[in-house]
Amino acid sequence: MKQFLFLMTFLFVIATFSQDTTFIRSLPLNKNVRNIDSDGEFLYLRFDNSLYTWNDFDELNFVQEGKFKYSWVNFDVRRNAKVISHNDIIKQSVITSSKRMANLLPGTYNYTTTIANLGNKLYVCYNGLVLEYNITPEITRIHRGNSIRHIYTEPGFRVISSYDGVFIDTIFDQFSNIKMDEYMTKYSNGEFVKLDSLYYLCQDNLIKYSRVSKEPETVINTEGSPRFRKLLKFNNKIFALYNNAFGEVNLKTGERTYLIHDEFTDFLQYKDKLYISSLSSVLYEMNVEGGISKYNLKAPINDLSTFDGGLLIGTSSGLFILKDSKILEVIPNTEIVQALEYQGKIIFSNNLGLYYFSEEVISPLVENIEFNKMALHQDQYYLYAGSVNGLYVIKNNQLKDIIFNRPTILKTDHTFIIITSTVVILILLFVSLLMIKKKKQQNKKNYLLKKKTVIEKQVIREVLINNPKILSVGQLAEFLNTSVVQINRHLKNEQTTGLVLLKATMKEIAIDMYDHGNSLEEISKRVGYSKRYVKNNFLKD
């Protein structure tokens, strides 16, 4: 039972925190393993007094008797031969390497943990178990811990904007921590854009940047007025998208003319017209003469892009395309935060992950991660996807291989279904055991049972207010013993989502704490957002 609990906890942690690994199984062994090692060809397992290799048929092959406590495999260059050694000490290099797995272990790291690589598989020996999972090196994560807002690239120049700084790179395969400025560009809420030969950062204020002097300069201060999110040149005029307005701007004089007031999310030029999207479910269309018309959709609009000769419209309830003045459904019943075209396919992000859509099937690239608006981008080298916890990067040749050369796991595949069903059953059993062993989790369930109600806005609001440790939708789902998908499904009838409700409740908490004299730092820690974000988004009114 103890080994089972270790295995299932490890599986849960892998699924939650490691986006470049996929757990496969615990090797079917009937006795504990002391340590493992690999020579690149075989996986070696040391038991109490014997050393074995493990083959592709799930069989143990005896190698030799094991002296002392642990066994290791090395290659002696001088003798040009494989050498097996035995001792009572785990090598320091092995301890150092194993420590990289500490955040994935089902308990406190101990020095007896050993790991071994064999091809694209990683094996972890922990408390007698040998755990096997695939490594997917195609997907890497840069700037971990930073909430990525936007990515701009051109040959020899890349700007990665985040809530914690604006980073500049000049070599495509090197991601540096060099920031544009430590004061003026401490954060960004909008896009970095090039208009003619000049660069602008839509931070909140509008900031001009020179690649020569490397000095940012505030062009327009928007304190107390609509905040910049995006700039675009249309019909020889510069138009600006703000958080709650759209209009024309004169970058030389700073004069702004607001044409529409709404809660805007995106705009772009499609053919000879400009389209502006809003959270009020309205798609605005402006022609070259300045005339504005509307399309009314049934859900808030998050994103606009082009695909197959049409205008893609990403909403909270699906993806649509505007063609010949008709709006057609492309992907139903799926939240779209941002989408882009990739070689005839569609890649999109939302609060649950990063996906691609091909042959009427949605397949995952990265799951269980919340991705930001305006942070999905592609250049000649990479696909970039900005999340609340770092920038996910996939090389284009590897992305092509994933999409075109690998079978999607969401298509009907009986082997996958059997494996998935087994894992689901094990997870359910694990959850049941934990609920029996942990009184705290049982109390959480009792809290909902006493309410005798389904998941709804008021219940979630009370849970968030009464439980300061819940700072994300994922933590909320864990507390409620459900999933983010189920929460959003329940809240759909109330025209909201878990993330929207979380932010609204955190804003309510922030205002209440501020009214009671709490410091900005105390409020920031309680609601889980940076002090700047709290000040600009929760307390700005």
Short mmCIF file of N, CA, C and O in Angstrom, two decimals, residues 231-317:
data_model
loop_
_atom_site.label_atom_id
_atom_site.label_comp_id
_atom_site.label_asym_id
_atom_site.label_seq_id
_atom_site.Cartn_x
_atom_site.Cartn_y
_atom_site.Cartn_z
N LEU A 231 -1.02 48.89 -30.78
CA LEU A 231 -1.01 49.92 -31.82
C LEU A 231 -1.05 49.26 -33.18
O LEU A 231 -0.52 48.17 -33.38
N LEU A 232 -1.69 49.96 -34.14
CA LEU A 232 -1.79 49.41 -35.50
C LEU A 232 -1.96 50.56 -36.48
O LEU A 232 -2.68 51.52 -36.21
N LYS A 233 -1.28 50.44 -37.64
CA LYS A 233 -1.41 51.45 -38.69
C LYS A 233 -2.44 50.98 -39.70
O LYS A 233 -2.33 49.88 -40.25
N PHE A 234 -3.47 51.80 -39.92
CA PHE A 234 -4.55 51.45 -40.83
C PHE A 234 -4.96 52.69 -41.62
O PHE A 234 -5.23 53.75 -41.04
N ASN A 235 -4.96 52.57 -42.95
CA ASN A 235 -5.35 53.69 -43.81
C ASN A 235 -4.51 54.93 -43.53
O ASN A 235 -5.02 56.05 -43.45
N ASN A 236 -3.18 54.72 -43.32
CA ASN A 236 -2.22 55.80 -43.07
C ASN A 236 -2.47 56.56 -41.77
O ASN A 236 -2.00 57.68 -41.61
N LYS A 237 -3.18 55.94 -40.86
CA LYS A 237 -3.41 56.52 -39.54
C LYS A 237 -3.02 55.51 -38.48
O LYS A 237 -3.03 54.30 -38.72
N ILE A 238 -2.65 56.02 -37.30
CA ILE A 238 -2.29 55.13 -36.19
C ILE A 238 -3.50 55.00 -35.26
O ILE A 238 -4.03 56.01 -34.77
N PHE A 239 -3.90 53.76 -35.04
CA PHE A 239 -5.01 53.49 -34.13
C PHE A 239 -4.49 52.74 -32.90
O PHE A 239 -3.53 51.97 -32.98
N ALA A 240 -5.13 53.00 -31.80
CA ALA A 240 -4.71 52.40 -30.53
C ALA A 240 -5.87 51.61 -29.93
O ALA A 240 -7.03 52.04 -29.96
N LEU A 241 -5.52 50.44 -29.38
CA LEU A 241 -6.46 49.66 -28.60
C LEU A 241 -6.09 49.86 -27.13
O LEU A 241 -4.94 49.64 -26.75
N TYR A 242 -7.07 50.28 -26.35
CA TYR A 242 -6.87 50.47 -24.92
C TYR A 242 -7.65 49.39 -24.17
O TYR A 242 -8.38 48.61 -24.76
N ASN A 243 -7.49 49.35 -22.86
CA ASN A 243 -8.24 48.36 -22.07
C ASN A 243 -9.74 48.60 -22.16
O ASN A 243 -10.53 47.65 -22.12
N ASN A 244 -10.17 49.86 -22.32
CA ASN A 244 -11.61 50.15 -22.36
C ASN A 244 -11.97 51.19 -23.41
O ASN A 244 -12.98 51.89 -23.27
N ALA A 245 -11.16 51.29 -24.44
CA ALA A 245 -11.47 52.26 -25.51
C ALA A 245 -10.70 51.88 -26.78
O ALA A 245 -9.75 51.09 -26.76
N PHE A 246 -11.15 52.46 -27.89
CA PHE A 246 -10.48 52.30 -29.17
C PHE A 246 -10.54 53.64 -29.88
O PHE A 246 -11.55 54.35 -29.83
N GLY A 247 -9.43 54.02 -30.54
CA GLY A 247 -9.46 55.29 -31.25
C GLY A 247 -8.15 55.61 -31.94
O GLY A 247 -7.22 54.80 -31.99
N GLU A 248 -8.09 56.82 -32.49
CA GLU A 248 -6.92 57.29 -33.22
C GLU A 248 -5.97 58.01 -32.27
O GLU A 248 -6.39 58.65 -31.30
N VAL A 249 -4.65 57.88 -32.54
CA VAL A 249 -3.66 58.54 -31.69
C VAL A 249 -2.60 59.20 -32.56
O VAL A 249 -2.19 58.65 -33.59
N ASN A 250 -2.18 60.38 -32.14
CA ASN A 250 -1.10 61.10 -32.79
C ASN A 250 0.16 60.88 -31.95
O ASN A 250 0.26 61.39 -30.84
N LEU A 251 1.11 60.09 -32.46
CA LEU A 251 2.28 59.74 -31.67
C LEU A 251 3.25 60.90 -31.48
O LEU A 251 4.10 60.86 -30.60
N LYS A 252 3.11 61.94 -32.28
CA LYS A 252 3.99 63.10 -32.13
C LYS A 252 3.47 64.06 -31.08
O LYS A 252 4.24 64.57 -30.26
N THR A 253 2.18 64.32 -31.10
CA THR A 253 1.61 65.28 -30.15
C THR A 253 1.02 64.62 -28.92
O THR A 253 0.79 65.27 -27.90
N GLY A 254 0.74 63.32 -29.01
CA GLY A 254 0.11 62.61 -27.89
C GLY A 254 -1.39 62.78 -27.85
O GLY A 254 -2.06 62.27 -26.93
N GLU A 255 -1.97 63.43 -28.85
CA GLU A 255 -3.42 63.64 -28.88
C GLU A 255 -4.14 62.32 -29.17
O GLU A 255 -3.77 61.56 -30.07
N ARG A 256 -5.19 62.05 -28.39
CA ARG A 256 -5.96 60.81 -28.54
C ARG A 256 -7.42 61.12 -28.80
O ARG A 256 -8.00 61.98 -28.14
N THR A 257 -7.99 60.40 -29.76
CA THR A 257 -9.41 60.54 -30.07
C THR A 257 -10.07 59.18 -29.88
O THR A 257 -9.76 58.22 -30.58
N TYR A 258 -10.97 59.08 -28.91
CA TYR A 258 -11.64 57.81 -28.63
C TYR A 258 -12.89 57.68 -29.50
O TYR A 258 -13.75 58.55 -29.51
N LEU A 259 -12.96 56.59 -30.25
CA LEU A 259 -14.09 56.36 -31.14
C LEU A 259 -15.13 55.42 -30.54
O LEU A 259 -16.32 55.55 -30.81
N ILE A 260 -14.68 54.45 -29.76
CA ILE A 260 -15.58 53.48 -29.13
C ILE A 260 -15.10 53.22 -27.71
O ILE A 260 -13.90 53.16 -27.45
N HIS A 261 -16.04 53.06 -26.82
CA HIS A 261 -15.72 52.66 -25.45
C HIS A 261 -16.32 51.28 -25.19
O HIS A 261 -17.52 51.07 -25.36
N ASP A 262 -15.48 50.35 -24.81
CA ASP A 262 -15.90 48.98 -24.52
C ASP A 262 -14.73 48.30 -23.82
O ASP A 262 -13.64 48.88 -23.70
N GLU A 263 -14.91 47.07 -23.38
CA GLU A 263 -13.80 46.31 -22.78
C GLU A 263 -13.17 45.50 -23.90
O GLU A 263 -13.60 44.39 -24.20
N PHE A 264 -12.10 46.05 -24.50
CA PHE A 264 -11.54 45.47 -25.71
C PHE A 264 -10.45 44.44 -25.43
O PHE A 264 -9.78 44.47 -24.38
N THR A 265 -10.27 43.52 -26.38
CA THR A 265 -9.29 42.45 -26.24
C THR A 265 -8.29 42.38 -27.38
O THR A 265 -7.15 41.98 -27.19
N ASP A 266 -8.69 42.75 -28.60
CA ASP A 266 -7.79 42.60 -29.75
C ASP A 266 -8.30 43.43 -30.93
O ASP A 266 -9.49 43.79 -30.97
N PHE A 267 -7.42 43.75 -31.88
CA PHE A 267 -7.85 44.29 -33.16
C PHE A 267 -6.81 43.98 -34.22
O PHE A 267 -5.64 43.75 -33.93
N LEU A 268 -7.28 43.89 -35.48
CA LEU A 268 -6.36 43.66 -36.60
C LEU A 268 -7.04 44.06 -37.90
O LEU A 268 -8.26 44.19 -37.98
N GLN A 269 -6.20 44.23 -38.92
CA GLN A 269 -6.72 44.55 -40.25
C GLN A 269 -6.93 43.26 -41.02
O GLN A 269 -6.04 42.41 -41.10
N TYR A 270 -8.12 43.11 -41.58
CA TYR A 270 -8.44 41.96 -42.41
C TYR A 270 -9.02 42.50 -43.71
O TYR A 270 -10.04 43.20 -43.72
N LYS A 271 -8.29 42.22 -44.82
CA LYS A 271 -8.60 42.80 -46.12
C LYS A 271 -8.56 44.32 -46.00
O LYS A 271 -7.57 44.87 -45.56
N ASP A 272 -9.62 45.03 -46.34
CA ASP A 272 -9.56 46.49 -46.30
C ASP A 272 -10.35 47.06 -45.13
O ASP A 272 -10.76 48.22 -45.16
N LYS A 273 -10.51 46.26 -44.07
CA LYS A 273 -11.27 46.73 -42.91
C LYS A 273 -10.51 46.44 -41.62
O LYS A 273 -9.64 45.57 -41.57
N LEU A 274 -10.86 47.18 -40.59
CA LEU A 274 -10.27 46.99 -39.27
C LEU A 274 -11.33 46.37 -38.37
O LEU A 274 -12.47 46.83 -38.31
N TYR A 275 -10.93 45.30 -37.66
CA TYR A 275 -11.87 44.59 -36.77
C TYR A 275 -11.38 44.72 -35.34
O TYR A 275 -10.19 44.57 -35.04
N ILE A 276 -12.32 44.99 -34.43
CA ILE A 276 -12.01 45.18 -33.01
C ILE A 276 -12.91 44.26 -32.19
O ILE A 276 -14.14 44.27 -32.35
N SER A 277 -12.31 43.46 -31.30
CA SER A 277 -13.08 42.51 -30.50
C SER A 277 -13.25 43.00 -29.07
O SER A 277 -12.42 43.75 -28.55
N SER A 278 -14.31 42.53 -28.42
CA SER A 278 -14.60 42.99 -27.06
C SER A 278 -15.17 41.86 -26.21
O SER A 278 -15.70 40.87 -26.72
N LEU A 279 -15.07 42.03 -24.90
CA LEU A 279 -15.64 41.06 -23.95
C LEU A 279 -17.15 41.21 -23.84
O LEU A 279 -17.80 40.39 -23.19
N SER A 280 -17.71 42.24 -24.47
CA SER A 280 -19.17 42.40 -24.48
C SER A 280 -19.81 41.59 -25.60
O SER A 280 -20.99 41.78 -25.91
N SER A 281 -19.01 40.71 -26.25
CA SER A 281 -19.48 39.82 -27.33
C SER A 281 -19.74 40.55 -28.63
O SER A 281 -20.39 40.01 -29.53
N VAL A 282 -19.22 41.77 -28.76
CA VAL A 282 -19.42 42.56 -29.98
C VAL A 282 -18.13 42.59 -30.79
O VAL A 282 -17.05 42.86 -30.25
N LEU A 283 -18.25 42.30 -32.10
CA LEU A 283 -17.13 42.45 -33.02
C LEU A 283 -17.40 43.69 -33.86
O LEU A 283 -18.38 43.76 -34.61
N TYR A 284 -16.54 44.70 -33.71
CA TYR A 284 -16.70 45.96 -34.43
C TYR A 284 -15.94 45.89 -35.76
O TYR A 284 -14.83 45.35 -35.81
N GLU A 285 -16.53 46.47 -36.80
CA GLU A 285 -15.93 46.50 -38.13
C GLU A 285 -15.86 47.95 -38.60
O GLU A 285 -16.88 48.65 -38.67
N MET A 286 -14.65 48.45 -38.92
CA MET A 286 -14.49 49.82 -39.38
C MET A 286 -13.93 49.82 -40.80
O MET A 286 -12.91 49.18 -41.07
N ASN A 287 -14.57 50.54 -41.70
CA ASN A 287 -14.09 50.62 -43.07
C ASN A 287 -13.13 51.79 -43.24
O ASN A 287 -12.86 52.54 -42.29
N VAL A 288 -12.58 51.96 -44.45
CA VAL A 288 -11.56 52.99 -44.68
C VAL A 288 -12.12 54.40 -44.53
O VAL A 288 -11.38 55.35 -44.31
N GLU A 289 -13.44 54.55 -44.67
CA GLU A 289 -14.05 55.88 -44.49
C GLU A 289 -14.30 56.19 -43.01
O GLU A 289 -14.71 57.31 -42.67
N GLY A 290 -14.09 55.23 -42.14
CA GLY A 290 -14.31 55.45 -40.71
C GLY A 290 -15.66 54.99 -40.21
O GLY A 290 -15.95 55.11 -39.02
N GLY A 291 -16.48 54.45 -41.11
CA GLY A 291 -17.78 53.94 -40.69
C GLY A 291 -17.64 52.67 -39.86
O GLY A 291 -16.82 51.80 -40.19
N ILE A 292 -18.45 52.55 -38.82
CA ILE A 292 -18.34 51.41 -37.90
C ILE A 292 -19.65 50.64 -37.87
O ILE A 292 -20.72 51.23 -37.66
N SER A 293 -19.55 49.32 -38.06
CA SER A 293 -20.72 48.44 -37.93
C SER A 293 -20.38 47.35 -36.92
O SER A 293 -19.24 47.24 -36.45
N LYS A 294 -21.38 46.50 -36.60
CA LYS A 294 -21.18 45.51 -35.53
C LYS A 294 -21.66 44.12 -35.94
O LYS A 294 -22.59 43.97 -36.71
N TYR A 295 -20.99 43.13 -35.36
CA TYR A 295 -21.47 41.75 -35.37
C TYR A 295 -21.68 41.36 -33.90
O TYR A 295 -20.78 41.55 -33.08
N ASN A 296 -22.83 40.84 -33.59
CA ASN A 296 -23.11 40.43 -32.22
C ASN A 296 -22.96 38.91 -32.09
O ASN A 296 -23.69 38.14 -32.73
N LEU A 297 -22.01 38.49 -31.27
CA LEU A 297 -21.81 37.07 -31.02
C LEU A 297 -22.47 36.69 -29.70
O LEU A 297 -23.01 37.55 -29.00
N LYS A 298 -22.41 35.41 -29.35
CA LYS A 298 -23.09 34.94 -28.14
C LYS A 298 -22.16 34.74 -26.96
O LYS A 298 -22.58 34.28 -25.90
N ALA A 299 -20.88 35.10 -27.14
CA ALA A 299 -19.91 34.90 -26.06
C ALA A 299 -18.84 35.98 -26.14
O ALA A 299 -18.59 36.54 -27.20
N PRO A 300 -18.19 36.28 -25.02
CA PRO A 300 -17.09 37.25 -25.01
C PRO A 300 -15.99 36.85 -26.00
O PRO A 300 -15.66 35.67 -26.13
N ILE A 301 -15.45 37.84 -26.72
CA ILE A 301 -14.43 37.59 -27.73
C ILE A 301 -13.05 37.89 -27.15
O ILE A 301 -12.82 38.97 -26.59
N ASN A 302 -12.13 36.95 -27.28
CA ASN A 302 -10.79 37.10 -26.71
C ASN A 302 -9.71 37.45 -27.72
O ASN A 302 -8.72 38.09 -27.38
N ASP A 303 -9.91 37.02 -29.00
CA ASP A 303 -8.78 37.07 -29.92
C ASP A 303 -9.26 37.11 -31.37
O ASP A 303 -10.32 36.57 -31.70
N LEU A 304 -8.42 37.72 -32.23
CA LEU A 304 -8.66 37.75 -33.66
C LEU A 304 -7.39 37.33 -34.40
O LEU A 304 -6.29 37.71 -34.00
N SER A 305 -7.56 36.56 -35.46
CA SER A 305 -6.43 36.17 -36.31
C SER A 305 -6.98 35.77 -37.67
O SER A 305 -8.21 35.75 -37.87
N THR A 306 -6.12 35.45 -38.61
CA THR A 306 -6.58 35.07 -39.95
C THR A 306 -6.29 33.59 -40.22
O THR A 306 -5.30 33.04 -39.73
N PHE A 307 -7.16 32.98 -41.03
CA PHE A 307 -7.00 31.56 -41.36
C PHE A 307 -7.84 31.23 -42.59
O PHE A 307 -9.03 31.57 -42.64
N ASP A 308 -7.21 30.56 -43.56
CA ASP A 308 -7.94 30.04 -44.72
C ASP A 308 -8.80 31.11 -45.40
O ASP A 308 -9.95 30.88 -45.76
N GLY A 309 -8.23 32.30 -45.55
CA GLY A 309 -8.96 33.37 -46.23
C GLY A 309 -10.07 33.99 -45.42
O GLY A 309 -10.89 34.74 -45.96
N GLY A 310 -10.12 33.70 -44.13
CA GLY A 310 -11.17 34.27 -43.28
C GLY A 310 -10.59 34.87 -42.02
O GLY A 310 -9.37 34.80 -41.76
N LEU A 311 -11.46 35.45 -41.20
CA LEU A 311 -11.06 36.06 -39.93
C LEU A 311 -11.47 35.12 -38.80
O LEU A 311 -12.66 34.86 -38.59
N LEU A 312 -10.48 34.59 -38.08
CA LEU A 312 -10.76 33.72 -36.94
C LEU A 312 -11.17 34.56 -35.74
O LEU A 312 -10.54 35.58 -35.44
N ILE A 313 -12.20 34.11 -35.05
CA ILE A 313 -12.72 34.83 -33.89
C ILE A 313 -12.72 33.87 -32.70
O ILE A 313 -13.50 32.92 -32.65
N GLY A 314 -11.81 34.09 -31.76
CA GLY A 314 -11.72 33.22 -30.59
C GLY A 314 -12.58 33.75 -29.45
O GLY A 314 -12.42 34.90 -29.03
N THR A 315 -13.49 32.93 -28.97
CA THR A 315 -14.41 33.35 -27.91
C THR A 315 -14.29 32.42 -26.70
O THR A 315 -13.60 31.40 -26.75
N SER A 316 -15.01 32.75 -25.65
CA SER A 316 -14.99 31.92 -24.44
C SER A 316 -15.77 30.63 -24.62
O SER A 316 -15.71 29.75 -23.76
N SER A 317 -16.50 30.50 -25.73
CA SER A 317 -17.29 29.27 -25.93
C SER A 317 -17.02 28.60 -27.28
O SER A 317 -17.77 27.73 -27.69
#
